[in-house]
mmCIF file of C-alpha atoms in Angstrom:
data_model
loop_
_atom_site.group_PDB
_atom_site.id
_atom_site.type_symbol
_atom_site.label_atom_id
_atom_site.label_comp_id
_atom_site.label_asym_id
_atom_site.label_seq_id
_atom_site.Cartn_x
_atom_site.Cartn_y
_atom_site.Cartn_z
ATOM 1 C CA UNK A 1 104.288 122.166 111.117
ATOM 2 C CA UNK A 2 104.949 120.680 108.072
ATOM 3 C CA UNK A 3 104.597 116.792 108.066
ATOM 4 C CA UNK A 4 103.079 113.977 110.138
ATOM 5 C CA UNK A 5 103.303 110.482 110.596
ATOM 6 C CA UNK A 6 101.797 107.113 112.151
ATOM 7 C CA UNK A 7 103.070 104.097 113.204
ATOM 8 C CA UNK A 8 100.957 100.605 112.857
ATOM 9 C CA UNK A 9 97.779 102.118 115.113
ATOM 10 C CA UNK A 10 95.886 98.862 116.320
ATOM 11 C CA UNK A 11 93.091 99.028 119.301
ATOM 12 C CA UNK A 12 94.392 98.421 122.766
ATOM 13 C CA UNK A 13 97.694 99.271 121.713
ATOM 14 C CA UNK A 14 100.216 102.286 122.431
ATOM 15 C CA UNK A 15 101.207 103.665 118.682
ATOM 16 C CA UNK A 16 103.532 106.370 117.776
ATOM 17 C CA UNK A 17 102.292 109.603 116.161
ATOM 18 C CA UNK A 18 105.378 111.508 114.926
ATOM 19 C CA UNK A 19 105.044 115.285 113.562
ATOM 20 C CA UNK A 20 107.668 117.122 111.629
ATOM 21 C CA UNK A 21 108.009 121.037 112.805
ATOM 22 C CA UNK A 22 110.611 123.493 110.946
ATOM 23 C CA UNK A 23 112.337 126.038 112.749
ATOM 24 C CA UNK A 24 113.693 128.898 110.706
ATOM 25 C CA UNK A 25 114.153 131.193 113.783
ATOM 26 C CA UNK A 26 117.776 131.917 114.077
ATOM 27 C CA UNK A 27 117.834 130.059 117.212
ATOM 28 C CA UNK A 28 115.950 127.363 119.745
ATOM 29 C CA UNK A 29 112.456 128.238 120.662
ATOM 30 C CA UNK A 30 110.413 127.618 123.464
ATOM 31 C CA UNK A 31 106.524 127.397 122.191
ATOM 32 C CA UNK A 32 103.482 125.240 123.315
ATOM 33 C CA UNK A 33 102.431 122.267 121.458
ATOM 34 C CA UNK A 34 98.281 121.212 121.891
ATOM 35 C CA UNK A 35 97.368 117.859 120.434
ATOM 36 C CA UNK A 36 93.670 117.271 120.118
ATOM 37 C CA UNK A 37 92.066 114.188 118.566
ATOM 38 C CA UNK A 38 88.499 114.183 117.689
ATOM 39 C CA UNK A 39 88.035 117.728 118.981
ATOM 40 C CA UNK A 40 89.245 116.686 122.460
ATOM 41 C CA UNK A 41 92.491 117.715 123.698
ATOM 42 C CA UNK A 42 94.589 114.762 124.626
ATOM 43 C CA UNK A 43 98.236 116.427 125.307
ATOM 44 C CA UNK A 44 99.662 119.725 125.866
ATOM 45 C CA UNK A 45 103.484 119.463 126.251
ATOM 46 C CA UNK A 46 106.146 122.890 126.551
ATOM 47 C CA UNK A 47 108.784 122.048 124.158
ATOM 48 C CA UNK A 48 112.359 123.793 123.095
ATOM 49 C CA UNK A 49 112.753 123.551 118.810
ATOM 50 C CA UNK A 50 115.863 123.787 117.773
ATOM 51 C CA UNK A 51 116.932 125.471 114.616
ATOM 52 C CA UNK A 52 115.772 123.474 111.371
ATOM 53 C CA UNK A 53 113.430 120.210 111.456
ATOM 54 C CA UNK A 54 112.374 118.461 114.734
ATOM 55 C CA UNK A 55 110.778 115.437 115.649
ATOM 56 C CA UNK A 56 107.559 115.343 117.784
ATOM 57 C CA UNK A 57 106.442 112.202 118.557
ATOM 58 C CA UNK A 58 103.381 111.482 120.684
ATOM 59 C CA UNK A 59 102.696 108.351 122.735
ATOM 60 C CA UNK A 60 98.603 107.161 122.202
ATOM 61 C CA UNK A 61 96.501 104.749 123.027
ATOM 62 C CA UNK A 62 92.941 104.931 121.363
ATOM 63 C CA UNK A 63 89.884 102.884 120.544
ATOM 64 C CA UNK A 64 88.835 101.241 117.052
ATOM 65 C CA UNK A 65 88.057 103.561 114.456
ATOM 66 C CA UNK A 66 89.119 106.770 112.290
ATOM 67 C CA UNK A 67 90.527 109.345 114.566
ATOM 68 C CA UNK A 68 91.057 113.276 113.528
ATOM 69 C CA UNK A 69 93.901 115.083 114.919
ATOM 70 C CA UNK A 70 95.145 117.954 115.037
ATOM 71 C CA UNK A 71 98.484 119.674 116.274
ATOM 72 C CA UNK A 72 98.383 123.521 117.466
ATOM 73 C CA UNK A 73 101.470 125.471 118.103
ATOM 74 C CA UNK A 74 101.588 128.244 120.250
ATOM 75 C CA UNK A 75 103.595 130.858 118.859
ATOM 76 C CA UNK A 76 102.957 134.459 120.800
ATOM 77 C CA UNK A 77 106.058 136.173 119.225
ATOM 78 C CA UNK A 78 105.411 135.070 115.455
ATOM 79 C CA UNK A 79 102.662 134.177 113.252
ATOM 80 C CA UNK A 80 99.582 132.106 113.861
ATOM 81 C CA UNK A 81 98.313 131.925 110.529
ATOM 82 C CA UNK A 82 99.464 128.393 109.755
ATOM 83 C CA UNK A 83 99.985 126.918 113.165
ATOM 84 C CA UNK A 84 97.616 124.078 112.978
ATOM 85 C CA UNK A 85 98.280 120.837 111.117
ATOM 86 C CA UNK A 86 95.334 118.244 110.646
ATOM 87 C CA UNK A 87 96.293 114.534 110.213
ATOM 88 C CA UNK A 88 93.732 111.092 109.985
ATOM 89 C CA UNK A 89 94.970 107.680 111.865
ATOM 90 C CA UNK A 90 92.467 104.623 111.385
ATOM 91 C CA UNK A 91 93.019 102.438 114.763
ATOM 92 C CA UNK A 92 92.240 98.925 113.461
ATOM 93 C CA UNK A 93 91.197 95.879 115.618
ATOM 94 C CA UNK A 94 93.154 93.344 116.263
ATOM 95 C CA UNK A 95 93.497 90.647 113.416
ATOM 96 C CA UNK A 96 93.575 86.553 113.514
ATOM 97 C CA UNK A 97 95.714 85.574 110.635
ATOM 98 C CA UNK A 98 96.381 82.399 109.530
ATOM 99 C CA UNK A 99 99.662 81.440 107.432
ATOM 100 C CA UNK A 100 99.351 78.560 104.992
ATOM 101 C CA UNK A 101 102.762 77.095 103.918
ATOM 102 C CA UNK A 102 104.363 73.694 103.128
ATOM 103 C CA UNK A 103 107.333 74.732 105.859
ATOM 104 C CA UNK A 104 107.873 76.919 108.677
ATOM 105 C CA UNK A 105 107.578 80.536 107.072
ATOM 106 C CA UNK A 106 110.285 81.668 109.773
ATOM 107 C CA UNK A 107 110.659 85.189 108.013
ATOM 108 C CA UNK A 108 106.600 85.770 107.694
ATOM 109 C CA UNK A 109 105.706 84.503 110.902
ATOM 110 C CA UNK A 110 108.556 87.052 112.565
ATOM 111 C CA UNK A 111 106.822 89.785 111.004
ATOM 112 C CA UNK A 112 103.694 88.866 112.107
ATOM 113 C CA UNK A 113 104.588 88.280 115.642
ATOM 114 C CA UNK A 114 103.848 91.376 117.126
ATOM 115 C CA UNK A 115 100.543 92.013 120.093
ATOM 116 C CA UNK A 116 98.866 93.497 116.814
ATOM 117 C CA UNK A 117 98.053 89.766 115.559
ATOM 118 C CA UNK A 118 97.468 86.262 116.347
ATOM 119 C CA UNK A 119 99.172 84.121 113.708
ATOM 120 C CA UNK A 120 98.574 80.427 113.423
ATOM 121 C CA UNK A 121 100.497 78.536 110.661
ATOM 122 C CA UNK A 122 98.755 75.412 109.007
ATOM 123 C CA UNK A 123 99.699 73.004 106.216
ATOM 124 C CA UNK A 124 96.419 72.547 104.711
ATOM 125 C CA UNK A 125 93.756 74.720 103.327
ATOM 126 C CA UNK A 126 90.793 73.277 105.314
ATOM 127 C CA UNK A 127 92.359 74.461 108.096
ATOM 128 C CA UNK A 128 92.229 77.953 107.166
ATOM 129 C CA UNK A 129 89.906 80.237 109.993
ATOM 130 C CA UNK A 130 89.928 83.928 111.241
ATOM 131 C CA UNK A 131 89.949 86.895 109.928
ATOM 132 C CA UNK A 132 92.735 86.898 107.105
ATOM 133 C CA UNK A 133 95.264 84.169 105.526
ATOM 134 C CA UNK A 134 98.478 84.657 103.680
ATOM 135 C CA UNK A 135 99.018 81.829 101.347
ATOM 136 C CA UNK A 136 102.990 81.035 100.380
ATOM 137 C CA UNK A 137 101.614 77.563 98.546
ATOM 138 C CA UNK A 138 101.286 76.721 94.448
ATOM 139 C CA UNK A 139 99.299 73.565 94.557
ATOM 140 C CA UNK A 140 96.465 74.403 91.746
ATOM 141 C CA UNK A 141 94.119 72.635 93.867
ATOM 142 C CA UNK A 142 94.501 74.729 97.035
ATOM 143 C CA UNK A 143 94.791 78.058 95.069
ATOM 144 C CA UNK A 144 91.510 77.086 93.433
ATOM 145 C CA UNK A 145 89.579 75.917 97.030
ATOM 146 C CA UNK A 146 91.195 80.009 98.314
ATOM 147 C CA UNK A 147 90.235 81.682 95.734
ATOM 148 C CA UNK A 148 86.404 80.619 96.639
ATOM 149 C CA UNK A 149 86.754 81.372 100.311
ATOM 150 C CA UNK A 150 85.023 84.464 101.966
ATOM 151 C CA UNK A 151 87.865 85.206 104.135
ATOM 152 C CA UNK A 152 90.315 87.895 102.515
ATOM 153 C CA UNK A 153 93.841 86.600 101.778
ATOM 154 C CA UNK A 154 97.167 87.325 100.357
ATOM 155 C CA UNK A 155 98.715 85.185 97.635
ATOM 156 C CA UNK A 156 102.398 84.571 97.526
ATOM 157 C CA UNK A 157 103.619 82.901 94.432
ATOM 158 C CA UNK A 158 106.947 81.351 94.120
ATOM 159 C CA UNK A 159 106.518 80.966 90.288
ATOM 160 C CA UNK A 160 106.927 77.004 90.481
ATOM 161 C CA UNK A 161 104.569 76.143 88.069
ATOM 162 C CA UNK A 162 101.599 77.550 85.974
ATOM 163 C CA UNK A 163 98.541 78.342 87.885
ATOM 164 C CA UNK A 164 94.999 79.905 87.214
ATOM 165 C CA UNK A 165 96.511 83.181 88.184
ATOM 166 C CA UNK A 166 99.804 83.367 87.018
ATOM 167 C CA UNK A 167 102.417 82.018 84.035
ATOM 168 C CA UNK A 168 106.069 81.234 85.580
ATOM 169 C CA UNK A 169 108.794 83.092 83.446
ATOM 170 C CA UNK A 170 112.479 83.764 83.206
ATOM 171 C CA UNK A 171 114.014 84.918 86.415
ATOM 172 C CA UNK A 172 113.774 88.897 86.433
ATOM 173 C CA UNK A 173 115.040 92.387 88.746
ATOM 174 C CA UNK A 174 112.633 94.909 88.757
ATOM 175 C CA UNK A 175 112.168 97.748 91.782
ATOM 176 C CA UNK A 176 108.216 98.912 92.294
ATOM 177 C CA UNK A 177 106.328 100.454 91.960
ATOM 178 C CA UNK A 178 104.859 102.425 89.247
ATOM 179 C CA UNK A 179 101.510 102.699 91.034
ATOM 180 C CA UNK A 180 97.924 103.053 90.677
ATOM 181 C CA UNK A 181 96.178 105.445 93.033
ATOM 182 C CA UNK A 182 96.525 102.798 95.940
ATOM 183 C CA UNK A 183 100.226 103.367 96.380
ATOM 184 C CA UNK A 184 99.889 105.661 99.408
ATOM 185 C CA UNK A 185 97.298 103.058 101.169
ATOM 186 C CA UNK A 186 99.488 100.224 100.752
ATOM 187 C CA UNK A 187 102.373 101.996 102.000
ATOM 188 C CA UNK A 188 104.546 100.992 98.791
ATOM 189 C CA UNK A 189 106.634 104.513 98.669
ATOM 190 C CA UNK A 190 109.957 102.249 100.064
ATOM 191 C CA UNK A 191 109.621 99.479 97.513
ATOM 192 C CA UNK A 192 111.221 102.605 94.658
ATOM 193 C CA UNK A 193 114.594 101.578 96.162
ATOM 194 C CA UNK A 194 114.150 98.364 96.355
ATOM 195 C CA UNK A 195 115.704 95.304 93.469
ATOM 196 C CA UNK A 196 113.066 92.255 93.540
ATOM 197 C CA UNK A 197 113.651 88.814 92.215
ATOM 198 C CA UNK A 198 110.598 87.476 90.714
ATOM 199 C CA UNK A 199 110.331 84.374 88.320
ATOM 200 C CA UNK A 200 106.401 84.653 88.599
ATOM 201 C CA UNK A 201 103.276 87.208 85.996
ATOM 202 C CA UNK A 202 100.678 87.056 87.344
ATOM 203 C CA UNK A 203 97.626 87.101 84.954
ATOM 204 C CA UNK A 204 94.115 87.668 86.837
ATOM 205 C CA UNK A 205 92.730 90.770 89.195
ATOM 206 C CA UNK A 206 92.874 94.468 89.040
ATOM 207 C CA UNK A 207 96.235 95.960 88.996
ATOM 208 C CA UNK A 208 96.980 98.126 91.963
ATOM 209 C CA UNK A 209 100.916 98.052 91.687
ATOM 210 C CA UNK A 210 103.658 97.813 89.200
ATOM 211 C CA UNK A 211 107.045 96.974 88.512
ATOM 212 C CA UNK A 212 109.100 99.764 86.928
ATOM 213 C CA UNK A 213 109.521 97.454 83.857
ATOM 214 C CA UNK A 214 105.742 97.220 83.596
ATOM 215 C CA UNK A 215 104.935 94.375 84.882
ATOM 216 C CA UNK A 216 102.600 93.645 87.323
ATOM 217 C CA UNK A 217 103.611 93.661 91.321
ATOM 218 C CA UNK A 218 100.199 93.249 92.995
ATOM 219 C CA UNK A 219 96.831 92.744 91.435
ATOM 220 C CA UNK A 220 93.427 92.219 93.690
ATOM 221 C CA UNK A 221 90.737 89.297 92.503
ATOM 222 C CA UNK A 222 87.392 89.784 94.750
ATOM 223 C CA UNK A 223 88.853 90.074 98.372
ATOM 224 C CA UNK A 224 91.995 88.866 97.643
ATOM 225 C CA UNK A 225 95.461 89.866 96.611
ATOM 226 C CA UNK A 226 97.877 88.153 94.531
ATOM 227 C CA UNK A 227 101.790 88.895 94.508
ATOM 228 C CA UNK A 228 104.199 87.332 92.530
ATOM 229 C CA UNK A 229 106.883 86.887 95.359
ATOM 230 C CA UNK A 230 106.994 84.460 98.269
ATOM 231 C CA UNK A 231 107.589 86.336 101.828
ATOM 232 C CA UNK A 232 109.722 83.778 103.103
ATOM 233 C CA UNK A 233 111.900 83.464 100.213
ATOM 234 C CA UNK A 234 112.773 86.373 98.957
ATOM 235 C CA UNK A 235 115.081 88.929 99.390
ATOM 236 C CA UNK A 236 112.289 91.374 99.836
ATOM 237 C CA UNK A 237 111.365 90.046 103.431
ATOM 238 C CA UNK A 238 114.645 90.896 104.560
ATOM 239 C CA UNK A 239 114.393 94.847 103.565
ATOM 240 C CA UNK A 240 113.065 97.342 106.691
ATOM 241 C CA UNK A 241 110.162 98.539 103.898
ATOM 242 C CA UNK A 242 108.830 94.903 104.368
ATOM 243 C CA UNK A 243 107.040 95.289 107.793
ATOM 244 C CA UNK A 244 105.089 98.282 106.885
ATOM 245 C CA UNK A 245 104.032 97.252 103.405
ATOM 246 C CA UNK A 246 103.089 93.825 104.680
ATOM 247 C CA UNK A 247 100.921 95.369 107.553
ATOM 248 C CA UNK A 248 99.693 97.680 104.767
ATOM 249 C CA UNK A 249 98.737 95.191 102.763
ATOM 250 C CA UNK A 250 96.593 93.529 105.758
ATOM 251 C CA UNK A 251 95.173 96.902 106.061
ATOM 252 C CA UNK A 252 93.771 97.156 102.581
ATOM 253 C CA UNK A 253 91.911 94.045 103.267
ATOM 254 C CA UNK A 254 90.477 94.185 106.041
ATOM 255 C CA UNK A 255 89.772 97.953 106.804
ATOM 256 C CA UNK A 256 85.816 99.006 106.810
ATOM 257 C CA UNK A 257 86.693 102.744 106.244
ATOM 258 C CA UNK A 258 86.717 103.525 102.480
ATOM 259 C CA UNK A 259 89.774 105.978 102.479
ATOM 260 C CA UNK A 260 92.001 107.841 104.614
ATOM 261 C CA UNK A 261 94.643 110.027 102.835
ATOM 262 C CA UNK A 262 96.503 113.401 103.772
ATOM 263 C CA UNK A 263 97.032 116.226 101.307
ATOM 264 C CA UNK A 264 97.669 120.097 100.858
ATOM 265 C CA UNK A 265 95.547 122.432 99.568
ATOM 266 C CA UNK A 266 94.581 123.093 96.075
ATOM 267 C CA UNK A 267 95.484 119.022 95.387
ATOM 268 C CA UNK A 268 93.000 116.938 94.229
ATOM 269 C CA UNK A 269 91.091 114.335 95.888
ATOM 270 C CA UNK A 270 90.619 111.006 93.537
ATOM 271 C CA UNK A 271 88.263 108.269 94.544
ATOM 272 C CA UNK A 272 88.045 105.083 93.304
ATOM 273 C CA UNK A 273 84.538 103.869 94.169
ATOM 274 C CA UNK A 274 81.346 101.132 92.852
ATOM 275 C CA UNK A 275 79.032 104.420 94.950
ATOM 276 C CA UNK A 276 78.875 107.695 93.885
ATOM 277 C CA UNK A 277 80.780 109.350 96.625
ATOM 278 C CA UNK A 278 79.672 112.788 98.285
ATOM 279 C CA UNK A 279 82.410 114.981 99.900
ATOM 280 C CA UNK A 280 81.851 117.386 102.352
ATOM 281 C CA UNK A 281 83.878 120.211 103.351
ATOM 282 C CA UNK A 282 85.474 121.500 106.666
ATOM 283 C CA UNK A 283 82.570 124.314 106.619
ATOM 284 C CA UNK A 284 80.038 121.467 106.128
ATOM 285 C CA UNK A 285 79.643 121.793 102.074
ATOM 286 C CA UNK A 286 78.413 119.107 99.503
ATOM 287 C CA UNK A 287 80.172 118.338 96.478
ATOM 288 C CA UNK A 288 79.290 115.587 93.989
ATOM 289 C CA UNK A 289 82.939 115.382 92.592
ATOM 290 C CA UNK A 290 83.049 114.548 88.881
ATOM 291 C CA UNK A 291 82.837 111.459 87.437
ATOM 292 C CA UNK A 292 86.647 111.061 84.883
ATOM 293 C CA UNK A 293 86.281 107.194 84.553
ATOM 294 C CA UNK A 294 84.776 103.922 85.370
ATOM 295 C CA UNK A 295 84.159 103.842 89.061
ATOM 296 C CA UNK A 296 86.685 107.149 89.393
ATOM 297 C CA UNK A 297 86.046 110.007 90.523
ATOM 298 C CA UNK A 298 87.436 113.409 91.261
ATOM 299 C CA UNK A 299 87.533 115.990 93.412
ATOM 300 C CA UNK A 300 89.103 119.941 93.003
ATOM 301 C CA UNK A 301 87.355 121.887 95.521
ATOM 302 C CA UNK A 302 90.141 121.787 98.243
ATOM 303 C CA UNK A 303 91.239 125.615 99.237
ATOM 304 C CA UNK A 304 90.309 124.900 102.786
ATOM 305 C CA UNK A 305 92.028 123.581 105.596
ATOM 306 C CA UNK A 306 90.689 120.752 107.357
ATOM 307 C CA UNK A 307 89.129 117.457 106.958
ATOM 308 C CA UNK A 308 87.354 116.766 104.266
ATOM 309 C CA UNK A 309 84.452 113.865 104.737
ATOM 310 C CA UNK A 310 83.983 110.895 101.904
ATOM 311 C CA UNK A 311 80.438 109.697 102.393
ATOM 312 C CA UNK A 312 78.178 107.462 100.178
ATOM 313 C CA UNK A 313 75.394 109.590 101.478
ATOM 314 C CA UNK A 314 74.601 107.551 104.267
ATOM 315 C CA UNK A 315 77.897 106.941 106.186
ATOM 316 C CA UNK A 316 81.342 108.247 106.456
ATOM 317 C CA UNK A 317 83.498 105.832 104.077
ATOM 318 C CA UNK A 318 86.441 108.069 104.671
ATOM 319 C CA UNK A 319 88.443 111.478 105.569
ATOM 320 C CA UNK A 320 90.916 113.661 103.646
ATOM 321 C CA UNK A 321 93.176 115.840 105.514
ATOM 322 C CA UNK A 322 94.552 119.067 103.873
ATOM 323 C CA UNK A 323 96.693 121.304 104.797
ATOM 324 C CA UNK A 324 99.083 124.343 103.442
ATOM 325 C CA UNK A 325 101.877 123.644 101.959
ATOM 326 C CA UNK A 326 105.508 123.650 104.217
ATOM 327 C CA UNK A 327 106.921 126.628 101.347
ATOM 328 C CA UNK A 328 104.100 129.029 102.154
ATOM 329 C CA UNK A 329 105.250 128.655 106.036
ATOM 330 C CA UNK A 330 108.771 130.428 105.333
ATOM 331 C CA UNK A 331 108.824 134.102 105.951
ATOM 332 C CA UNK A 332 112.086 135.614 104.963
ATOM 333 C CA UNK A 333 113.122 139.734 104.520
ATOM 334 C CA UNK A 334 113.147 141.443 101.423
ATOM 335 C CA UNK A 335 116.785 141.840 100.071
ATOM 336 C CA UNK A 336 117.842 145.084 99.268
ATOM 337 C CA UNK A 337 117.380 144.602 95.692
ATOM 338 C CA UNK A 338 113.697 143.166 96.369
ATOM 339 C CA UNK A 339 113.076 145.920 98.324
ATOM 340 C CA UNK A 340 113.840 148.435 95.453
ATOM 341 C CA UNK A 341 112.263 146.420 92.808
ATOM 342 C CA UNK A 342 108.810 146.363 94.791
ATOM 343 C CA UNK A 343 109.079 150.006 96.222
ATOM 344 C CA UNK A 344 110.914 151.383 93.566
ATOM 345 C CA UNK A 345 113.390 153.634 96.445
ATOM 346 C CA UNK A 346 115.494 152.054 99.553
ATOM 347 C CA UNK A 347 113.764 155.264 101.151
ATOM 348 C CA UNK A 348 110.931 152.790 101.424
ATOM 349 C CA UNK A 349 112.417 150.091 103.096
ATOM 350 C CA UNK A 350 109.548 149.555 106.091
ATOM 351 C CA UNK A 351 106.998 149.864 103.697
ATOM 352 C CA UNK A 352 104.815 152.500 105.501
ATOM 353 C CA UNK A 353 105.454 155.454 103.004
ATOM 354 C CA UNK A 354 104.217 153.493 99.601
ATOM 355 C CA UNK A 355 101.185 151.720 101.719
ATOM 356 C CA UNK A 356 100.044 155.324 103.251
ATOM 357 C CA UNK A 357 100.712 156.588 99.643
ATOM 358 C CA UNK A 358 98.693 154.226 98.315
ATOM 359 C CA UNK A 359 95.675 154.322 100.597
ATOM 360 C CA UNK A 360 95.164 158.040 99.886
ATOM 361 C CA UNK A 361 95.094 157.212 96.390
ATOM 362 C CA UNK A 362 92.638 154.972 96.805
ATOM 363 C CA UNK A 363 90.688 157.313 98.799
ATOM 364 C CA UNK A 364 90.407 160.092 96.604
ATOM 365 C CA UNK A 365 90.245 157.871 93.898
ATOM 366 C CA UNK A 366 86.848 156.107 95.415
ATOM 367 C CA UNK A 367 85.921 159.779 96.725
ATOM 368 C CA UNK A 368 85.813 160.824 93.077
ATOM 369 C CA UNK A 369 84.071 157.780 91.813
ATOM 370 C CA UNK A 370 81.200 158.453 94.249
ATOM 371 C CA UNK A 371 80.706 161.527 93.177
ATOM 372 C CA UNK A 372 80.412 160.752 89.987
ATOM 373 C CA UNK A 373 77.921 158.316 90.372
ATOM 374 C CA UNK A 374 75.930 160.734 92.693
ATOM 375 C CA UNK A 375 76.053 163.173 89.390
ATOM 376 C CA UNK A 376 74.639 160.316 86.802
ATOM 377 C CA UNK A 377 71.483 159.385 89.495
#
């Protein structure tokens, strides 16, 4: 098993969790797949993999929160060392969103429309209510009246004017992202590819993502985030990676839990934080990872498979799944010339000669050492 994936995962909702398993038999095999979440074994399917990568995808239906999961396979002729992979989903609750625009944001609202959201569109500011807004507007006076508001929201600048949070400037192409450790949770991997027209810097907030050129892409001000493209106008709402980084985007607002991220082992874990963050391991170890800048924080203690728990030492802000990486899956025969090299004769080709050789040596050799220790007592 050597990859998984979710779809958007919303409470209420059937989502899509997709696994990727290799086959390097030399043909199809029949095995046993066991998919438990939380401990609790919610499918068991028979399944025929053909040679080389399939595609497992899993129908589910869950309640709010941060589920664990993890996908067995049954192999009784081969190896069951690395059979299990381990993978975190966060099922959000639903989300009222509000869209503030001058016109009909045809593009914006389409993306929204999905059982996920409710999405009102409103003209002015006051109007703004519910749980999140997205903002495609560059009057000074409404950005100002947003900027104070509780509710999180996303800022889409067109690059019209000046405004508190952003200069306009000369038309430019740039692709993202050159990213901050947020990439992954705003789902920004598909942006790489992608040319964006932007006339717009923005000038105030934290920088989470960049344009390859170096200019900013997304910066975050308090609860809010602050683009320097419209949705509806640009070219970028047209591209497939729009959906996902949009509802990623609504994600990083509005999610309680802290951070959710997958990994092998032997990675590192980095957490940006304003707590000192504890992490404990699958055995049920504490770590205080070390401290390598302001509010950063970093973690090296990850040999073990499993889910790794972020807490601020009173409750769970998050979970890190690791797991082996896909190379050290691949078994493969020595070649002839491997064979020789490691046993030094091709009359050792099974092996059993040099081992048995070996462990006699090692027996007489400890024998003797014994003894000798016996002698100096």
């Amino acid at each position: 098993i050597v990859g998984a994936s979710s779809g958007p995962s919303f409470e209420g909702e059937e989502f899509v969790l997709n696994f990727k398993i290799l086959n390097e038999y030399e043909e199809k095999k029949k095995t046993v797949l066991l998919l438990k979440a939380d401990d609790r074994v919610i499918k068991k399917e028979n399944v025929i993999l053909r040679v080389g990568e399939n595609s497992t995808p899993f129908n589910i239906k869950l309640s709010k929160g941060v589920h664990r999961f993890s996908l067995e396979l049954e192999d009784r002729e081969g190896f069951l060392f690395d059979n299990k992979f381990y993978f975190v989903v966060n099922v959000r609750e639903k989300k009222d969103i509000c869209v503030l625009s001058d016109s009909y944001p045809e593009r914006l609202v389409a993306a929204l429309s999905h059982p996920y959201f409710d999405v009102r569109w409103v003209r002015e500011a006051a109007d703004i209510k519910g749980d999140l807004f997205v903002a495609c507007v560059e009057s000074e006076k409404d950005i100002t009246r947003l900027l104070q508001r509780d509710i999180p929201g996303i800022f889409c600048l067109r690059g019209k004017s000046n405004t508190s949070i952003s200069n306009k400037t000369p038309e430019k192409i740039s692709s993202v992202v050159k990213g901050s450790f947020f990439g992954n949770s705003l789902c920004a991997g598909g942006l790489s590819e992608v040319p964006v027209r932007y006339n717009c810097f923005i000038t105030e907030g934290k920088i989470l993502l960049y344009f390859e050129n170096g200019d900013p892409f997304l910066r975050k001000t308090k609860n809010h985030l602050i683009l320097p493209v419209s949705f509806e106008e640009n070219d970028l709402s047209l591209r497939p990676v729009f959906i996902p980084f949009l509802f990623g985007l609504i994600d990083f607002l509005s999610d309680d839990i802290f951070y959710i991220r997958n990994i092998r082992t032997d990675e590192e874990i980095i957490v940006e934080s304003l707590f000192k963050p504890e992490i404990i391991n699958p055995e049920g170890v504490k770590y205080e990872p070390v401290q390598i800048g302001k509010s950063r924080y970093l973690f090296k203690e990850t040999r073990e498979r499993g889910f790794y728990k972020i807490t601020d030492s009173k409750k769970t802000r998050g979970f890190v799944a690791a797991n082996i990486h896909p190379s050290e899956s691949k078994l493969e025969s020595l070649s002839e010339e491997e064979v020789i090299y490691v046993f030094g004769r091709q009359d050792f080709f099974n092996g059993a000669n040099f081992f048995l050789v070996m462990a006699l040596l090692s027996f007489f050799l400890s024998a003797f050492m014994e003894r000798k220790i016996f002698r100096v007592k």
